[in-house]
Amino acid sequence: MNKRLYNPNKDGIKIKTINYSMLILIFIICAGVFVSAFQLKSKYKHIINCMEGYAICTKAVNDFRDSSDFLTNQVRMFLVNLDDTYVTNYLNEYTVSKNREKAIEVLNKYNSQNEVQINMHLAYEESQRLSQTEMYAIALAFNALNKEKLPSQIAEIKLLPVDNNLSAQEKISKAEALLFDVNYQNAKNQINRFTSSVLDSVLNNHLDSQNKNSSRFFTLLMIQISTIVAMFIAGLVLFIAINILILRPIDYDIKSIIREKKMHVIGSYEMRLIAKSYNALREKEEIRASILKHKAEHDPLTGLINREAFSQIKDILCDTAEPIAYLIIDIDFFKSVNDKYGHPIGDAVLKKIAGILSEQFRNTDYVARIGGDEFAVIMTKFGDSPEIVIQRKIETINKLLQNVGDGLPEVSLSVGVAISSMGYNAALENQADKALYHVKKGGRCNCSFYTLQRA
């Protein structure tokens, strides 16, 4: 088939076209699903990382606060109890654990904004200044207690001359004052303000990032859902297309084959082509069968129904409840026509009679040639006075046969008629024969109706 002359509206859509189109569409949709899935995974991971970063930064700030508070608590407990263990804990935190410095490293790693780094640096500087005050207080207390063995960090601290001249109790009192006065508390509050600012900045950064990532994540999720819906629609369209273009035509065609009817020319190009090819073959077979049937049921000379087909019609009309008229028609002295003019002229006369009978009787009547010069007619669907109608028909037919303008010899018909009120029965033929005998006895070229008086 010439592709340039291919018309989908007329010839149907090709299955191959649908397959390739759907394959390309599904490939594109699947690619979209995979791309959006990987992006969703990336965004989800980014959101999780942001949440983890926020949690780590928050913990780092709290660790910084806890470390600063720990140092304060240890030095205060030392001054209250004068137990060196608290000093050891203090110095271990200050010089070994260094949780404040670790917290700053974590914050610098997870935050690149200046605001966070600046506030954390200020908090650390303030905490360091407090640590110097705290270690000076420890040095005062150790000096008051006349400790000989001092930690190296404390031994390096030189007392102020004014403090060096104080008594032991005054030195303890001075150390306590340094850790409980207003300046110390203000410094602690200042550290809390700086760290609170850091927490606020971390939270705001986290929320901004979370909002951006959530928005992008939602967009990608909608894309993912859309592609899945598109894939579902594509599958549904493919299902409908297969159902409309293939399955439904196949179902119709199977029913048509079972019922011995033509296929429906519907569906895809391939299904239509199959249906057209099948219908064309079936038409040829029907024509051939019709020809064979016509030959089997019709007289080859006159084209009228033959005796065998006429017998089948009689069998069918046995079951009807409608009235019928049975006519036996005989050509008067037809043997003399054959003897005088020859069989070709006799055959022409038979054809003429067959044509006139076909013209005078209706399509609902059955006209047959049942013998050499003998015809029969079964009339159906007539009114209340069939005798008058039949009598006029026979008179008209005999007038037409006596017209010799066609070069054929003049002939006439004798007709015997039997009428039944309830379909065909075997007695009708015998009754019509008796009526025909009555016509021949009375001079021929007429018709007679069977009555009980003539039986």
Coordinates of C-alpha atoms in Angstrom, one line a residue, residues 191-382:
I191 CA 27.8 34.1 76.7
N192 CA 24.2 32.9 76.8
R193 CA 23.1 35.8 74.6
F194 CA 25.8 35.1 72.0
T195 CA 25.0 31.4 72.0
S196 CA 21.2 32.1 71.8
S197 CA 21.9 34.3 68.7
V198 CA 23.9 31.4 67.2
L199 CA 20.9 29.1 67.9
D200 CA 18.5 31.5 66.3
S201 CA 20.8 31.9 63.2
V202 CA 21.1 28.1 62.9
L203 CA 17.4 27.7 63.2
N204 CA 16.7 30.4 60.6
N205 CA 19.2 28.9 58.2
H206 CA 17.7 25.5 58.7
L207 CA 14.2 26.7 58.1
D208 CA 15.2 28.6 55.0
S209 CA 17.0 25.6 53.6
Q210 CA 14.1 23.4 54.7
N211 CA 11.5 25.5 53.0
K212 CA 13.5 25.6 49.7
N213 CA 14.2 21.9 49.8
S214 CA 10.6 21.1 50.8
S215 CA 9.3 23.2 47.9
R216 CA 11.6 21.5 45.4
F217 CA 10.9 18.2 46.9
F218 CA 7.1 18.8 46.6
T219 CA 7.6 19.9 43.0
L220 CA 9.6 16.8 42.2
L221 CA 7.0 14.7 44.0
M222 CA 4.2 16.2 41.8
I223 CA 6.3 15.5 38.7
Q224 CA 6.7 11.9 39.9
I225 CA 3.0 11.6 40.6
S226 CA 2.3 13.2 37.2
T227 CA 4.5 10.8 35.4
I228 CA 3.0 7.8 37.2
V229 CA -0.5 9.1 36.3
A230 CA 0.7 9.6 32.7
M231 CA 2.0 6.1 32.6
F232 CA -1.3 4.8 34.0
I233 CA -3.2 6.9 31.4
A234 CA -0.9 5.6 28.7
G235 CA -1.5 2.0 29.8
L236 CA -5.3 2.7 29.9
V237 CA -5.2 4.3 26.4
L238 CA -3.2 1.2 25.2
F239 CA -5.8 -1.1 26.8
I240 CA -8.7 0.8 25.2
A241 CA -6.9 1.0 21.8
I242 CA -6.3 -2.8 21.8
N243 CA -9.8 -3.4 22.9
I244 CA -11.3 -1.1 20.3
L245 CA -8.9 -1.8 17.4
I246 CA -8.2 -5.5 18.0
L247 CA -10.2 -7.4 20.6
R248 CA -13.7 -6.0 19.8
P249 CA -13.2 -6.5 16.0
I250 CA -12.0 -10.1 16.7
D251 CA -15.1 -10.7 18.9
Y252 CA -17.4 -9.4 16.1
D253 CA -15.5 -11.4 13.5
I254 CA -15.8 -14.6 15.5
K255 CA -19.6 -14.1 15.8
S256 CA -19.8 -13.2 12.1
I257 CA -18.0 -16.4 11.2
I258 CA -20.2 -18.5 13.5
R259 CA -23.3 -16.9 12.0
E260 CA -21.9 -17.2 8.5
K261 CA -22.1 -13.5 7.9
K262 CA -19.8 -10.8 6.6
M263 CA -17.2 -9.4 9.0
H264 CA -17.5 -5.9 10.4
V265 CA -14.9 -3.6 8.7
I266 CA -13.8 -1.9 11.9
G267 CA -10.7 -1.6 14.1
S268 CA -7.1 -1.2 13.0
Y269 CA -5.8 -1.2 9.5
E270 CA -4.8 -4.9 9.8
M271 CA -8.2 -6.0 11.2
R272 CA -10.0 -4.0 8.4
L273 CA -7.7 -5.6 5.8
I274 CA -8.5 -9.0 7.1
A275 CA -12.3 -8.3 7.2
K276 CA -12.2 -6.8 3.7
S277 CA -10.3 -9.8 2.4
Y278 CA -12.6 -12.3 4.2
N279 CA -15.7 -10.4 2.9
A280 CA -14.4 -10.4 -0.7
L281 CA -13.8 -14.2 -0.5
R282 CA -17.2 -14.7 1.1
E283 CA -18.9 -12.6 -1.6
K284 CA -17.2 -14.8 -4.3
E285 CA -18.3 -17.9 -2.4
E286 CA -21.9 -16.6 -2.0
I287 CA -22.1 -15.7 -5.7
R288 CA -20.8 -19.1 -6.6
A289 CA -23.2 -20.8 -4.2
S290 CA -26.0 -18.6 -5.4
I291 CA -25.3 -19.6 -9.0
L292 CA -25.1 -23.2 -8.0
K293 CA -28.3 -22.9 -6.0
H294 CA -30.1 -21.1 -8.8
K295 CA -29.1 -23.9 -11.2
A296 CA -30.2 -26.5 -8.8
E297 CA -33.6 -24.8 -8.1
H298 CA -34.5 -23.4 -11.5
D299 CA -35.3 -24.8 -14.9
P300 CA -32.4 -24.1 -17.3
L301 CA -34.6 -23.3 -20.2
T302 CA -37.3 -21.0 -18.8
G303 CA -35.6 -19.8 -15.6
L304 CA -38.6 -20.8 -13.5
I305 CA -38.5 -22.8 -10.3
N306 CA -38.1 -26.5 -11.1
R307 CA -40.0 -29.5 -9.7
E308 CA -37.6 -30.2 -6.9
A309 CA -37.6 -26.6 -5.6
F310 CA -41.3 -26.4 -6.1
S311 CA -41.7 -29.5 -3.9
Q312 CA -39.7 -27.8 -1.1
I313 CA -41.9 -24.8 -1.3
K314 CA -45.0 -27.0 -1.0
D315 CA -43.4 -28.6 2.1
I316 CA -42.8 -25.2 3.6
L317 CA -46.3 -23.9 2.9
C318 CA -47.8 -27.0 4.7
D319 CA -47.1 -25.2 8.0
T320 CA -48.8 -21.9 7.1
A321 CA -52.2 -21.0 8.2
E322 CA -52.9 -18.6 5.3
P323 CA -55.1 -19.5 2.4
I324 CA -53.3 -20.5 -0.9
A325 CA -54.4 -21.2 -4.5
Y326 CA -52.8 -24.1 -6.4
L327 CA -52.8 -23.8 -10.2
I328 CA -51.8 -26.6 -12.7
I329 CA -51.2 -25.1 -16.2
D330 CA -51.1 -27.2 -19.3
I331 CA -50.2 -26.0 -22.8
D332 CA -52.9 -27.0 -25.2
F333 CA -51.7 -29.3 -28.1
F334 CA -48.1 -28.5 -27.4
K335 CA -47.0 -31.8 -29.0
S336 CA -48.3 -30.6 -32.3
V337 CA -46.3 -27.4 -32.1
N338 CA -43.1 -29.5 -31.7
D339 CA -44.1 -31.8 -34.5
K340 CA -45.0 -29.0 -36.9
Y341 CA -42.4 -26.3 -36.0
G342 CA -39.6 -28.3 -34.4
H343 CA -38.2 -28.3 -30.9
P344 CA -36.4 -24.9 -31.1
I345 CA -39.7 -23.2 -31.8
G346 CA -41.2 -25.3 -29.0
D347 CA -38.5 -24.1 -26.6
A348 CA -39.1 -20.5 -27.7
V349 CA -42.8 -20.9 -26.9
L350 CA -42.0 -22.4 -23.5
K351 CA -39.8 -19.3 -22.7
K352 CA -42.5 -17.0 -23.9
I353 CA -45.1 -18.7 -21.7
A354 CA -42.7 -18.6 -18.7
G355 CA -42.1 -14.8 -19.2
I356 CA -45.8 -14.0 -19.4
L357 CA -46.5 -16.1 -16.3
S358 CA -43.7 -14.3 -14.4
E359 CA -45.1 -11.0 -15.4
Q360 CA -48.8 -11.7 -14.6
F361 CA -48.2 -13.3 -11.2
R362 CA -46.8 -11.4 -8.3
N363 CA -43.5 -11.7 -6.5
T364 CA -45.3 -13.4 -3.6
D365 CA -46.5 -16.1 -6.0
Y366 CA -44.4 -19.2 -6.9
V367 CA -44.3 -20.0 -10.7
A368 CA -42.7 -23.3 -11.6
R369 CA -42.1 -25.6 -14.6
I370 CA -42.9 -29.1 -13.3
G371 CA -42.9 -31.0 -16.6
G372 CA -42.2 -30.7 -20.4
D373 CA -45.3 -28.5 -21.2
E374 CA -46.7 -28.4 -17.7
F375 CA -46.5 -25.4 -15.3
A376 CA -47.7 -24.9 -11.8
V377 CA -48.4 -21.8 -9.6
I378 CA -49.0 -21.3 -5.9
M379 CA -50.6 -18.0 -5.1
T380 CA -50.5 -16.5 -1.6
K381 CA -51.7 -13.4 0.1
F382 CA -54.9 -12.8 -1.9

